[in-house]
mmCIF file of N, CA and C in Angstrom:
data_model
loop_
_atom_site.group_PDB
_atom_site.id
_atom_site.type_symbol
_atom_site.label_atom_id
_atom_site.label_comp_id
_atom_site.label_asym_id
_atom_site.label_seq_id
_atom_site.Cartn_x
_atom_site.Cartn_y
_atom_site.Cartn_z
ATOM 1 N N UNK A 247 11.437 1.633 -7.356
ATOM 2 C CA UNK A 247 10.855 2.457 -6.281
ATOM 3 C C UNK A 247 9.336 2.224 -6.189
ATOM 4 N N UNK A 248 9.035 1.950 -7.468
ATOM 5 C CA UNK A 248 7.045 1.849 -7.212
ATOM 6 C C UNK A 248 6.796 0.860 -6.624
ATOM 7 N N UNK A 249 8.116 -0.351 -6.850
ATOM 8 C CA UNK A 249 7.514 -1.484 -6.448
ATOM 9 C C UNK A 249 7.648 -1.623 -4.956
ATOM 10 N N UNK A 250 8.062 -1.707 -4.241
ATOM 11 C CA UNK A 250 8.298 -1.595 -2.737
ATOM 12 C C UNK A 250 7.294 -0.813 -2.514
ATOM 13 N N UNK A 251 6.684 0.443 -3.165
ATOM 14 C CA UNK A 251 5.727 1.608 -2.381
ATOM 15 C C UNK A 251 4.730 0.866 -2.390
ATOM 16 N N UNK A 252 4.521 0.546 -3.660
ATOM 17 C CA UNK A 252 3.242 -0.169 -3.912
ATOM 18 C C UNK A 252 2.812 -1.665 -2.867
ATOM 19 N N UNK A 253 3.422 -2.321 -2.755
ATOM 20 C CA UNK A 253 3.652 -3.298 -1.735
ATOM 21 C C UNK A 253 3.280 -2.648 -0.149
ATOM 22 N N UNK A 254 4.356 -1.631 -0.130
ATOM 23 C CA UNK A 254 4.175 -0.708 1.294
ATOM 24 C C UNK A 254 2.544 -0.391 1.503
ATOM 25 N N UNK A 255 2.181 -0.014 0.413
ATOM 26 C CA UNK A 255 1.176 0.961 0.662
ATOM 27 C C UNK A 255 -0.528 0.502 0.162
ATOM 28 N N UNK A 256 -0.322 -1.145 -0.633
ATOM 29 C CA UNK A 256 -1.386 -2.139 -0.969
ATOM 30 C C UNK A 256 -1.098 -2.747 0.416
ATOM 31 N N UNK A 257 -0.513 -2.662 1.332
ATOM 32 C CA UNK A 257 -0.666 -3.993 2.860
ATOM 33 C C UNK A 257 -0.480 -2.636 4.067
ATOM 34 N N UNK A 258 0.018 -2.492 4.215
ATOM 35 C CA UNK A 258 -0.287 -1.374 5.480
ATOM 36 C C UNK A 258 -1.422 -0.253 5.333
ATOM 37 N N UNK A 259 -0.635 0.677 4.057
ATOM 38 C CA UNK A 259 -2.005 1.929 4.022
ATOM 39 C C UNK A 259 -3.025 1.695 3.273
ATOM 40 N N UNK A 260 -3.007 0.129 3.349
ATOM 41 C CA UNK A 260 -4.731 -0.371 1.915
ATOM 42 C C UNK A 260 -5.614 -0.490 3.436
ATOM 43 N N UNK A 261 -5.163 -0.690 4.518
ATOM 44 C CA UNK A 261 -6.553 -0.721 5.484
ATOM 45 C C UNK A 261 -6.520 0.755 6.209
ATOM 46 N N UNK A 262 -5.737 0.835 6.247
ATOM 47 C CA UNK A 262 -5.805 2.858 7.380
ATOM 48 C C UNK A 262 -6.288 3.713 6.025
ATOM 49 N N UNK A 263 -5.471 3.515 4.424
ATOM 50 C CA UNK A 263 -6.834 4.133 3.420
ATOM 51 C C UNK A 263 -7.742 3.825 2.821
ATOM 52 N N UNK A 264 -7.601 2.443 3.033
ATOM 53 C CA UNK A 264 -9.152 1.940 2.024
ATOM 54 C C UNK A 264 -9.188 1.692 0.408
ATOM 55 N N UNK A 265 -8.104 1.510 0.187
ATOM 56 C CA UNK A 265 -7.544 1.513 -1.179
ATOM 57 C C UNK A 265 -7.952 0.211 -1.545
ATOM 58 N N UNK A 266 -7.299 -0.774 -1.072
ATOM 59 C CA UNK A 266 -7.697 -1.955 -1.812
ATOM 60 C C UNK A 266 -7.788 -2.901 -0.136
#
């Protein structure tokens, strides 16, 4: 499960949050 989120959420919500 982390891994898909993490993927999901390092390429879509890393630019709308600023994460990475």
């Amino acid at each position: 499960m982390a891994r898909g989120k993490h993927l999901f959420i390092s390429r879509g919500c890393a630019e709308c949050h600023g994460n990475r």
